[in-house]
Amino acid sequence: MTLFPIDYAIVALYFAATIFIGVYLTGKVHNSEDYFLAGRRLPFWMIGMSIVATDIGATSLIGLGGEGYRYGMVVANWDWIGSFMAMILCAFIFIPYYWRAKVYTIPEFLGIRYNQAVRTLYSAIWILILVFDIGITFYATGILMETLLGWDYWVSVLAVALVVGVYVVGAGLSAAIYTDILHSSVMFIGGFALLGIGLWKVGGLTELISQVQAMGPDYSHHFSLYRPPDGSSPYPWTGILFGLGMVMSTSYFAGNQTLVQCALSAKSEWDAKATMIFGAFLKALVPLIVAVPGIIALVLLGQSVPPGKEDQVIPILVKELLPPGMVGLMFAAFLAAMMTTIDSALNALATLWTKDIYQVFLRKNADEKELVFVGRAVTFLVIVISVLSSQMSRQFEGLYQFTQTLLSIVAGPSLAILVLGMFWKRATQWGGFWGLLLGSLLAFCMGLDQIATKFFSIKDPFLYVSFWSFGFASAVVVIVSLFTKPWEEERISSVLWSWDRK
Amino acid sequence: MRAVRYILDFEWALGFSDASVRICFLSVFALVLVFALLQNKDYVYQGAPDRARWRDLRLWAAALLAIQAGIYLYF
């Protein structure tokens, strides 16, 4: 694919704007709260946009488009039932309690509710997930540019690393959030342009539906959100409702440091709550710019895209439909999707390391200047390591799947200890620890091919695994708690749910 | 082993009709709506600069769930 000079100009302008924001905000960082939590002064709408931008990421914009091409509207479940309920529950349950506790990290909150062991284990798990996630995203960036534009892999990776590095190392979370507003705007403008032109090309929505349904019985469910649990689809309604809707999504929005940290930067408790619900409204629009274009690609490209290469449909559609200038905007959107994933993950990782590991085990009396320095140093180091090791992803075909599987392994147990910790005052420190550890081990085992094929009919049963591991982890928390001594209620009353809470 | 798979793989849900599945989804949405509406007013407005009606997050949640119910009824 060839970009015209105007496209390059748009991408260059976009990079320049991003760097400018980062450099400008660097001067506003005076302490660790400024660096890690943007000074706790942001309004709900900014954070809501940032959360949505961070969540969309590269996998949604391109990957879900490919899934939409292959499976239809069922993939929209990830943004609909996979967001709305969880974000509402987080707004009224988890976020206010995190915000009131004035914590920097979720492990820190769990340390208050349970003990240091739970805090350290949770932090270590998330540091591991984020390290993999960042490396894979750099790899995905390089491959995407190499495949579509013929750009040298290292040029693409280093360009993105440099831009992200300047603003995240310098200004931390505030830069991540401010640039995410730019990123999300570009993604939505580009996405809606693609949607509008695509729908016009196929003759409108009604024509799109009838053309897809005319493709034969294999496509008769392309506009249904419900697929049967008979192994014919990787997204059966049972997995969507129980696994995604109840467990994975709530765990994701309540237990993901990357997203929760954004909410903690809110200027008030009300803003922190509103962030989640406002973000959910924006999430309602996401399937329109990811899943529907995938279905449009099915009509316009036919079934010409070979199996396993469906990720290419959105870039192909961009090339076929959009004029010069708009192509540049869409490529800026692809790069934005990469950068939103990387910037928030970097900031979250730096915060977890600095507050949960460095300040707890290495330098308890570190002052604000030192904490900011450590945060910046860790961010820089992780960028370097991730860039240098990104090529390793080539050798491990399933590394991306590994990261997603890792996420699904901890989703159920994480939610179990969060929910029981908040709603059941009898849950003890060691109940939480063993619930998290044994629940994660069970989820890991259930996900292994040798075991998964014995119990599940779908190839990647992570939706089911997260649900059942939640149940198992909850049982472990209950059983161990009943045999161990809880904290005194006064000690944990501030982190226990109450209907009378004001 | 067969019995375990029957439970873990949700094979017991194979016989659910399309209408039953939609009822399951909508019921869950309704539960979340009830939970949101039952929130204490002082708690909802905690930290807000005023008590303007548009700041009532229970209304936001209700609107969101109404949209969701509409989507899951349509598709």
Coordinates of C-alpha atoms in Angstrom, one line a residue:
Chain A
M1 CA 0.0 0.0 0.0
T2 CA 1.3 3.5 -0.9
L3 CA 0.7 6.5 1.3
F4 CA 0.5 9.9 -0.4
P5 CA 2.4 12.9 0.9
I6 CA -0.7 14.3 2.6
D7 CA -1.0 11.0 4.5
Y8 CA 2.5 11.2 5.7
A9 CA 1.9 14.8 6.6
I10 CA -1.1 13.8 8.8
V11 CA 0.9 11.1 10.5
A12 CA 3.8 13.5 11.1
L13 CA 1.5 16.1 12.5
Y14 CA -0.1 13.6 14.7
F15 CA 3.2 12.5 16.1
A16 CA 4.3 16.1 16.6
A17 CA 1.1 16.9 18.5
T18 CA 1.6 13.9 20.8
I19 CA 5.2 14.9 21.5
F20 CA 4.2 18.5 22.2
I21 CA 1.6 17.5 24.7
G22 CA 4.1 15.3 26.5
V23 CA 6.9 17.9 26.6
Y24 CA 4.5 20.5 27.8
L25 CA 3.1 18.4 30.7
T26 CA 6.6 17.2 31.8
G27 CA 7.0 20.6 33.5
K28 CA 3.8 20.1 35.5
V29 CA 5.2 17.0 37.4
H30 CA 6.3 17.9 40.9
N31 CA 5.7 14.7 42.9
S32 CA 4.7 11.1 42.7
E33 CA 1.0 11.9 42.7
D34 CA 1.4 14.2 39.7
Y35 CA 3.4 11.5 37.9
F36 CA 1.4 8.4 38.7
L37 CA -2.1 9.8 39.2
A38 CA -2.0 13.1 37.2
G39 CA -2.3 15.0 40.4
R40 CA -5.8 13.6 41.0
R41 CA -7.3 16.6 39.3
L42 CA -8.9 15.4 36.1
P43 CA -12.6 15.6 35.1
F44 CA -14.7 12.5 34.3
W45 CA -15.0 13.1 30.6
M46 CA -11.3 13.2 30.0
I47 CA -10.7 10.0 31.9
G48 CA -13.7 8.3 30.3
M49 CA -12.3 9.0 26.8
S50 CA -8.8 7.7 28.0
I51 CA -10.3 4.5 29.4
V52 CA -12.1 3.8 26.1
A53 CA -9.0 4.6 24.0
T54 CA -6.8 2.4 26.2
D55 CA -9.4 -0.4 26.0
I56 CA -9.8 -0.2 22.3
G57 CA -6.1 -0.7 21.6
A58 CA -4.6 -2.4 18.6
T59 CA -6.3 -5.7 19.1
S60 CA -9.8 -4.2 18.9
L61 CA -9.3 -1.9 16.0
I62 CA -7.8 -4.5 13.7
G63 CA -8.3 -7.8 15.4
L64 CA -12.0 -7.4 16.1
G65 CA -12.5 -6.1 12.6
G66 CA -11.2 -9.4 11.4
E67 CA -13.3 -11.3 13.8
G68 CA -16.3 -9.3 12.6
Y69 CA -15.5 -10.4 9.1
R70 CA -15.4 -14.0 10.2
Y71 CA -18.1 -14.3 12.9
G72 CA -20.3 -11.3 12.5
M73 CA -21.9 -9.1 15.1
V74 CA -21.3 -11.6 17.9
V75 CA -17.9 -10.0 18.4
A76 CA -19.7 -6.8 19.4
N77 CA -20.5 -8.6 22.7
W78 CA -16.9 -7.7 23.8
D79 CA -17.9 -4.0 23.9
W80 CA -21.6 -4.3 24.8
I81 CA -22.3 -6.9 27.4
G82 CA -18.5 -7.0 28.0
S83 CA -18.5 -3.4 29.2
F84 CA -21.9 -1.9 30.2
M85 CA -22.7 -3.9 33.3
A86 CA -19.2 -4.2 34.5
M87 CA -18.6 -0.4 34.2
I88 CA -21.8 0.3 36.1
L89 CA -20.9 -2.1 38.8
C90 CA -17.4 -0.6 39.0
A91 CA -18.8 2.9 39.2
F92 CA -20.9 2.1 42.2
I93 CA -18.9 -0.5 44.0
F94 CA -15.1 -0.7 43.3
I95 CA -14.0 2.7 42.0
P96 CA -15.4 4.8 44.9
Y97 CA -13.7 2.5 47.4
Y98 CA -10.4 2.6 45.6
W99 CA -10.7 6.4 45.3
R100 CA -11.6 6.9 49.0
A101 CA -8.7 4.7 50.1
K102 CA -6.3 7.1 48.3
V103 CA -4.4 4.2 47.0
Y104 CA -2.2 4.2 43.9
T105 CA -2.7 0.6 42.9
I106 CA -5.2 -2.2 43.2
P107 CA -2.7 -4.4 45.0
E108 CA -2.3 -1.6 47.5
F109 CA -6.0 -1.8 48.2
L110 CA -5.9 -5.5 48.5
G111 CA -3.0 -5.1 50.9
I112 CA -5.3 -3.1 53.1
R113 CA -8.1 -5.6 52.9
Y114 CA -6.0 -8.8 53.1
N115 CA -2.2 -8.6 53.6
Q116 CA 1.2 -8.0 52.1
A117 CA 1.3 -11.4 50.5
V118 CA -1.8 -10.8 48.5
R119 CA -0.6 -7.4 47.5
T120 CA 2.8 -8.7 46.3
L121 CA 1.3 -11.7 44.4
Y122 CA -1.3 -9.6 42.6
S123 CA 1.3 -6.9 41.7
A124 CA 3.8 -9.5 40.5
I125 CA 1.1 -11.1 38.3
W126 CA 0.2 -7.8 36.7
I127 CA 3.8 -6.7 36.2
L128 CA 4.3 -10.0 34.2
I129 CA 1.2 -9.5 32.1
L130 CA 2.1 -5.9 31.3
V131 CA 5.6 -6.7 30.3
F132 CA 4.4 -9.3 27.8
D133 CA 1.6 -6.9 26.6
I134 CA 4.0 -4.1 25.9
G135 CA 6.5 -6.2 24.0
I136 CA 3.8 -7.8 21.9
T137 CA 2.3 -4.5 21.0
F138 CA 5.6 -3.2 19.8
Y139 CA 5.9 -6.4 17.8
A140 CA 2.4 -5.9 16.4
T141 CA 3.2 -2.3 15.4
G142 CA 6.3 -3.3 13.5
I143 CA 4.6 -6.2 11.7
L144 CA 1.6 -4.1 10.7
M145 CA 3.7 -1.3 9.2
E146 CA 6.0 -3.9 7.6
T147 CA 3.1 -5.8 6.0
L148 CA 1.0 -2.9 4.9
L149 CA 3.5 -0.3 3.9
G150 CA 6.7 -2.1 3.5
W151 CA 8.3 0.0 6.3
D152 CA 11.3 -1.4 8.0
Y153 CA 10.2 -3.2 11.2
W154 CA 12.7 -1.4 13.4
V155 CA 11.9 2.0 12.0
S156 CA 8.3 1.6 12.9
V157 CA 9.0 0.2 16.3
L158 CA 11.6 2.8 17.2
A159 CA 9.4 5.6 15.9
V160 CA 6.5 4.6 18.2
A161 CA 8.9 3.8 21.1
L162 CA 10.5 7.3 20.8
V163 CA 7.1 9.1 20.7
V164 CA 5.6 7.1 23.5
G165 CA 8.9 7.3 25.5
V166 CA 9.0 11.1 25.3
Y167 CA 5.6 11.7 26.8
V168 CA 5.2 8.8 29.2
V169 CA 8.7 9.0 30.7
G170 CA 8.4 12.7 31.0
A171 CA 4.9 13.3 32.3
G172 CA 3.5 9.9 33.3
L173 CA -0.3 9.4 33.6
S174 CA -1.4 13.0 32.7
A175 CA 0.4 12.7 29.4
A176 CA -1.1 9.3 28.8
I177 CA -4.6 10.6 29.4
Y178 CA -4.2 13.9 27.5
T179 CA -2.8 12.1 24.5
D180 CA -5.4 9.4 24.8
I181 CA -8.0 12.1 24.1
L182 CA -6.2 12.9 20.9
H183 CA -5.9 9.2 20.2
S184 CA -9.5 8.4 20.8
S185 CA -10.7 11.4 18.7
V186 CA -8.6 10.2 15.8
M187 CA -9.8 6.6 16.2
F188 CA -13.5 7.6 16.3
I189 CA -13.2 10.2 13.4
G190 CA -11.3 7.7 11.2
G191 CA -13.5 4.8 12.3
F192 CA -16.8 6.6 11.5
A193 CA -15.4 7.8 8.2
L194 CA -14.7 4.2 7.3
L195 CA -18.1 3.1 8.5
G196 CA -19.9 5.9 6.6
I197 CA -18.1 5.4 3.3
G198 CA -18.4 1.6 3.7
L199 CA -22.1 1.7 4.3
W200 CA -22.6 4.1 1.3
K201 CA -20.6 1.7 -0.9
V202 CA -22.7 -1.4 0.0
G203 CA -26.0 0.5 -0.3
G204 CA -26.9 1.1 3.3
L205 CA -27.5 -1.0 6.4
T206 CA -30.6 -2.9 5.1
E207 CA -28.7 -3.8 1.9
L208 CA -25.7 -4.9 4.0
I209 CA -27.8 -7.2 6.1
S210 CA -29.6 -8.7 3.0
Q211 CA -26.3 -9.2 1.1
V212 CA -24.7 -11.0 4.0
Q213 CA -27.7 -13.2 4.6
A214 CA -27.8 -14.1 0.9
M215 CA -24.3 -15.5 1.2
G216 CA -25.7 -18.8 2.5
P217 CA -26.4 -20.6 5.7
D218 CA -22.8 -20.1 7.1
Y219 CA -23.6 -16.4 7.4
S220 CA -27.2 -16.6 8.6
H221 CA -26.1 -15.7 12.1
H222 CA -23.8 -12.9 11.2
F223 CA -26.2 -10.4 12.7
S224 CA -27.0 -12.2 15.9
L225 CA -25.4 -11.6 19.3
Y226 CA -26.4 -15.1 20.5
R227 CA -24.6 -18.2 19.3
P228 CA -25.4 -21.7 20.6
P229 CA -23.0 -23.5 22.9
D230 CA -22.5 -26.4 20.5
G231 CA -18.9 -25.7 19.6
S232 CA -19.8 -24.1 16.3
S233 CA -18.6 -20.6 17.5
P234 CA -15.8 -19.5 19.9
Y235 CA -18.4 -17.1 21.4
P236 CA -21.4 -19.2 22.6
W237 CA -24.0 -17.3 24.5
T238 CA -23.2 -19.2 27.7
G239 CA -19.6 -18.1 27.5
I240 CA -20.7 -14.5 26.7
L241 CA -23.2 -14.2 29.5
F242 CA -21.4 -16.1 32.3
G243 CA -17.8 -15.9 31.3
L244 CA -17.6 -12.5 29.7
G245 CA -20.6 -10.6 31.1
M246 CA -20.3 -11.6 34.7
V247 CA -16.7 -12.5 35.3
M248 CA -14.1 -11.4 32.7
S249 CA -15.5 -7.9 32.1
T250 CA -16.1 -7.1 35.8
S251 CA -12.6 -8.4 36.6
Y252 CA -11.2 -6.4 33.8
F253 CA -12.7 -3.1 34.8
A254 CA -12.3 -3.6 38.5
G255 CA -9.0 -5.4 38.6
N256 CA -7.0 -4.0 35.7
Q257 CA -4.4 -1.5 37.0
T258 CA -4.2 0.1 33.6
L259 CA -7.8 1.2 33.7
V260 CA -8.4 1.7 37.4
Q261 CA -5.3 4.0 37.7
C262 CA -7.0 6.3 35.2
A263 CA -10.1 6.5 37.4
L264 CA -8.0 7.2 40.4
S265 CA -6.7 10.4 38.7
A266 CA -10.3 11.9 39.1
K267 CA -10.6 15.2 40.9
S268 CA -13.5 14.0 43.0
E269 CA -15.3 10.8 44.0
W270 CA -18.2 11.8 41.8
D271 CA -15.9 12.2 38.8
A272 CA -14.3 8.9 39.5
K273 CA -17.7 7.2 39.4
A274 CA -18.9 9.2 36.4
T275 CA -15.8 8.2 34.5
M276 CA -16.9 4.6 34.2
I277 CA -20.5 5.3 33.2
F278 CA -19.5 8.0 30.7
G279 CA -16.9 5.6 29.3
A280 CA -19.6 2.9 28.9
F281 CA -21.6 5.3 26.7
L282 CA -18.6 5.7 24.5
K283 CA -18.0 2.0 24.4
A284 CA -21.5 1.6 22.9
L285 CA -20.1 3.2 19.8
V286 CA -17.1 1.0 19.4
P287 CA -18.7 -2.0 17.6
L288 CA -19.8 0.5 14.9
I289 CA -16.2 1.3 14.1
V290 CA -14.7 -2.2 14.6
A291 CA -17.2 -5.0 14.1
V292 CA -19.5 -3.5 11.4
P293 CA -16.6 -2.5 9.1
G294 CA -15.5 -6.1 9.3
I295 CA -18.9 -7.2 8.0
I296 CA -18.8 -4.5 5.3
A297 CA -15.4 -6.0 4.3
L298 CA -17.2 -9.4 3.9
V299 CA -19.6 -7.9 1.4
L300 CA -17.0 -5.8 -0.5
L301 CA -14.2 -8.3 -0.5
G302 CA -16.2 -11.5 -0.5
Q303 CA -14.6 -14.5 1.0
S304 CA -11.3 -13.8 -0.7
V305 CA -9.4 -13.3 2.5
P306 CA -7.7 -16.6 3.5
P307 CA -8.5 -18.1 6.9
G308 CA -6.0 -16.9 9.5
K309 CA -5.5 -13.6 7.6
E310 CA -8.7 -11.9 8.7
D311 CA -6.7 -9.3 10.6
Q312 CA -5.9 -7.7 7.2
V313 CA -9.5 -6.9 6.3
I314 CA -9.6 -3.5 7.9
P315 CA -6.3 -2.2 6.4
I316 CA -7.5 -3.6 3.0
L317 CA -10.8 -1.8 3.4
V318 CA -9.0 1.4 4.3
K319 CA -6.9 1.1 1.1
E320 CA -9.9 0.4 -1.1
L321 CA -12.4 2.9 0.3
L322 CA -10.7 6.0 1.7
P323 CA -9.2 8.9 -0.3
P324 CA -5.7 10.3 0.4
G325 CA -5.7 12.2 3.6
M326 CA -8.3 9.9 5.1
V327 CA -5.9 7.0 4.7
G328 CA -3.3 9.0 6.7
L329 CA -5.9 9.6 9.4
M330 CA -6.7 5.9 9.6
F331 CA -3.1 5.1 9.9
A332 CA -2.7 7.7 12.6
A333 CA -5.7 5.8 14.2
F334 CA -3.9 2.5 13.9
L335 CA -0.8 4.0 15.5
A336 CA -2.9 5.7 18.1
A337 CA -4.4 2.3 19.0
M338 CA -0.9 0.9 19.5
M339 CA 0.2 3.9 21.5
T340 CA -2.8 4.0 23.9
T341 CA -2.1 0.4 24.8
I342 CA 1.5 1.0 25.4
D343 CA 1.3 4.3 27.3
S344 CA -1.2 3.2 29.8
A345 CA 0.5 -0.1 30.3
L346 CA 3.9 1.5 30.8
N347 CA 2.4 3.9 33.4
A348 CA 0.6 1.1 35.2
L349 CA 3.7 -1.0 35.3
A350 CA 5.9 1.8 36.6
T351 CA 3.4 2.5 39.3
L352 CA 3.1 -1.1 40.4
W353 CA 6.8 -1.5 40.5
T354 CA 7.5 1.8 42.3
K355 CA 4.7 1.7 44.9
D356 CA 4.2 -2.1 45.5
I357 CA 7.8 -3.4 45.2
Y358 CA 10.3 -0.6 45.4
Q359 CA 8.7 1.5 48.1
V360 CA 7.7 -1.6 50.1
F361 CA 10.7 -3.8 49.9
L362 CA 13.7 -1.7 48.8
R363 CA 13.3 1.9 50.0
K364 CA 10.5 2.5 52.5
N365 CA 11.7 6.1 53.1
A366 CA 12.1 7.2 49.5
D367 CA 11.1 10.8 49.0
E368 CA 8.8 12.1 46.3
K369 CA 11.7 13.1 44.0
E370 CA 13.2 9.6 44.2
L371 CA 9.8 7.9 43.5
V372 CA 9.3 10.0 40.4
F373 CA 12.8 9.2 39.3
V374 CA 12.3 5.5 39.8
G375 CA 9.0 5.7 37.9
R376 CA 10.7 7.3 35.0
A377 CA 13.6 5.0 35.1
V378 CA 11.4 1.9 35.1
T379 CA 9.4 3.3 32.2
F380 CA 12.5 3.9 30.2
L381 CA 14.0 0.5 31.0
V382 CA 10.8 -1.3 30.1
I383 CA 10.6 0.5 26.7
V384 CA 14.2 -0.5 25.9
I385 CA 13.7 -4.1 27.0
S386 CA 10.4 -4.4 25.2
V387 CA 11.7 -3.0 21.9
L388 CA 14.8 -5.2 22.0
S389 CA 12.9 -8.3 22.9
S390 CA 9.8 -7.6 20.6
Q391 CA 11.3 -9.8 17.9
M392 CA 11.1 -12.7 20.2
S393 CA 7.4 -12.7 19.5
R394 CA 8.2 -14.0 16.0
Q395 CA 9.4 -17.3 17.4
F396 CA 6.4 -17.9 19.6
E397 CA 3.4 -17.9 17.3
G398 CA 1.1 -18.1 20.2
L399 CA 2.6 -15.4 22.3
Y400 CA -0.3 -13.0 21.8
Q401 CA -2.7 -15.9 22.7
F402 CA -0.5 -16.5 25.7
T403 CA -1.0 -12.9 26.9
Q404 CA -4.8 -13.2 26.5
T405 CA -4.8 -16.6 28.1
L406 CA -2.7 -15.1 31.0
L407 CA -5.4 -12.4 31.4
S408 CA -8.2 -15.0 31.5
I409 CA -6.2 -17.1 34.0
V410 CA -6.3 -14.3 36.6
A411 CA -9.7 -12.8 35.7
G412 CA -11.8 -15.2 37.7
P413 CA -9.6 -15.5 40.9
S414 CA -9.0 -11.7 40.9
L415 CA -12.7 -11.0 40.8
A416 CA -13.3 -13.6 43.5
I417 CA -10.9 -11.9 46.0
L418 CA -12.2 -8.5 45.1
V419 CA -15.8 -9.3 45.5
L420 CA -15.5 -11.5 48.6
G421 CA -13.1 -9.0 50.2
M422 CA -15.6 -6.2 49.8
F423 CA -18.8 -8.0 50.5
W424 CA -17.9 -10.6 53.1
K425 CA -16.2 -9.3 56.2
R426 CA -15.2 -12.9 57.3
A427 CA -12.9 -13.3 54.3
T428 CA -9.4 -13.6 55.8
Q429 CA -5.9 -12.6 54.6
W430 CA -4.9 -16.2 53.8
G431 CA -8.3 -17.0 52.3
G432 CA -7.5 -14.2 49.8
F433 CA -4.0 -15.4 49.2
W434 CA -4.8 -19.0 48.6
G435 CA -7.9 -18.2 46.6
L436 CA -5.8 -16.1 44.2
L437 CA -3.0 -18.6 43.9
L438 CA -5.0 -21.8 43.6
G439 CA -7.6 -20.2 41.5
S440 CA -5.0 -19.0 39.0
L441 CA -3.3 -22.4 39.0
L442 CA -6.6 -24.2 38.3
A443 CA -7.4 -21.7 35.5
F444 CA -3.9 -22.3 34.0
C445 CA -4.4 -26.1 34.1
M446 CA -7.9 -25.9 32.6
G447 CA -6.5 -23.8 29.7
L448 CA -3.9 -26.5 28.8
D449 CA -4.8 -28.3 25.6
Q450 CA -4.6 -31.7 27.1
I451 CA -7.1 -30.8 29.7
A452 CA -9.3 -28.3 27.8
T453 CA -10.1 -30.8 25.1
K454 CA -11.4 -33.2 27.7
F455 CA -13.9 -30.8 29.1
F456 CA -14.7 -28.1 26.5
S457 CA -16.0 -28.3 23.0
I458 CA -14.6 -24.9 21.9
K459 CA -11.0 -24.5 20.9
D460 CA -10.0 -21.7 23.3
P461 CA -12.4 -22.0 26.2
F462 CA -11.1 -19.0 28.1
L463 CA -14.6 -17.6 28.6
Y464 CA -15.6 -20.8 30.5
V465 CA -12.3 -21.1 32.3
S466 CA -12.7 -17.6 33.7
F467 CA -16.2 -18.4 35.0
W468 CA -15.3 -21.8 36.6
S469 CA -12.0 -20.5 38.1
F470 CA -14.0 -17.6 39.7
G471 CA -16.3 -20.2 41.3
F472 CA -13.3 -22.3 42.4
A473 CA -11.4 -19.4 43.8
S474 CA -14.4 -18.2 45.7
A475 CA -14.8 -21.6 47.3
V476 CA -11.1 -21.6 48.3
V477 CA -11.5 -18.1 49.8
V478 CA -14.5 -19.2 51.8
I479 CA -13.1 -22.6 53.0
V480 CA -9.6 -21.2 54.0
S481 CA -11.3 -18.1 55.6
L482 CA -13.5 -20.3 57.8
F483 CA -10.3 -22.0 59.2
T484 CA -8.2 -18.8 59.7
K485 CA -8.6 -15.7 61.8
P486 CA -9.9 -12.5 60.2
W487 CA -8.8 -9.0 60.8
E488 CA -10.8 -7.0 63.3
E489 CA -13.7 -5.3 61.7
E490 CA -12.5 -1.8 62.6
R491 CA -9.3 -2.3 60.7
I492 CA -11.1 -3.2 57.4
S493 CA -14.4 -1.3 57.8
S494 CA -13.3 1.4 55.3
V495 CA -12.9 -1.2 52.5
L496 CA -16.1 -3.1 53.2
W497 CA -19.2 -2.5 51.2
S498 CA -22.2 -1.0 53.0
W499 CA -25.6 0.0 51.6
D500 CA -25.7 2.9 54.1
R501 CA -22.4 4.2 52.9
K502 CA -22.5 8.0 52.4
Chain B
M1 CA -16.1 -37.4 33.4
R2 CA -19.0 -37.1 31.0
A3 CA -21.1 -35.5 33.8
V4 CA -18.3 -33.0 34.6
R5 CA -18.1 -32.1 30.9
Y6 CA -21.9 -31.7 30.8
I7 CA -21.7 -29.1 33.5
L8 CA -18.4 -27.3 32.6
D9 CA -19.1 -27.1 28.9
F10 CA -22.6 -25.8 29.5
E11 CA -24.1 -28.6 27.5
W12 CA -27.2 -28.4 29.8
A13 CA -28.0 -25.1 28.0
L14 CA -28.1 -26.5 24.5
G15 CA -31.9 -26.9 24.7
F16 CA -32.6 -23.3 25.5
S17 CA -34.8 -21.5 23.0
D18 CA -33.9 -18.2 21.5
A19 CA -36.5 -16.5 23.6
S20 CA -35.2 -18.2 26.8
V21 CA -31.7 -17.0 26.1
R22 CA -32.9 -13.4 25.6
I23 CA -34.8 -13.6 28.8
C24 CA -31.7 -14.7 30.6
F25 CA -29.7 -11.8 29.3
L26 CA -32.4 -9.2 30.0
S27 CA -32.9 -10.6 33.5
V28 CA -29.3 -10.0 34.3
F29 CA -29.5 -6.5 32.9
A30 CA -32.6 -5.9 35.1
L31 CA -30.7 -7.1 38.2
V32 CA -28.0 -4.6 37.5
L33 CA -30.5 -1.9 36.9
V34 CA -32.2 -2.6 40.3
F35 CA -28.9 -2.5 42.0
A36 CA -28.0 0.9 40.4
L37 CA -31.4 2.4 41.3
L38 CA -31.1 1.3 44.9
Q39 CA -28.0 3.3 45.5
N40 CA -28.2 5.8 48.3
K41 CA -28.7 9.4 46.9
D42 CA -26.0 10.8 49.1
Y43 CA -23.6 8.1 48.0
V44 CA -24.3 8.8 44.3
Y45 CA -23.7 12.5 44.7
Q46 CA -20.7 12.2 47.0
G47 CA -18.0 14.6 45.7
A48 CA -20.2 16.4 43.2
P49 CA -20.2 20.2 43.3
D50 CA -24.0 20.3 43.2
R51 CA -27.0 18.0 43.2
A52 CA -28.2 18.9 39.7
R53 CA -30.4 16.1 38.3
W54 CA -28.1 15.5 35.4
R55 CA -25.4 14.4 37.9
D56 CA -27.6 11.6 39.2
L57 CA -25.5 8.6 38.0
R58 CA -28.4 6.3 38.6
L59 CA -30.2 7.9 35.6
W60 CA -27.0 7.5 33.6
A61 CA -26.9 3.8 34.5
A62 CA -30.6 3.4 33.7
A63 CA -30.2 5.0 30.2
L64 CA -27.2 2.8 29.5
L65 CA -29.0 -0.3 30.4
A66 CA -32.0 0.7 28.4
I67 CA -29.7 1.1 25.4
Q68 CA -28.2 -2.3 26.1
A69 CA -31.6 -4.0 26.5
G70 CA -32.7 -2.5 23.2
I71 CA -29.6 -3.8 21.5
Y72 CA -30.0 -7.3 22.8
L73 CA -33.6 -7.3 21.9
Y74 CA -32.9 -6.2 18.3
F75 CA -30.0 -8.4 17.4

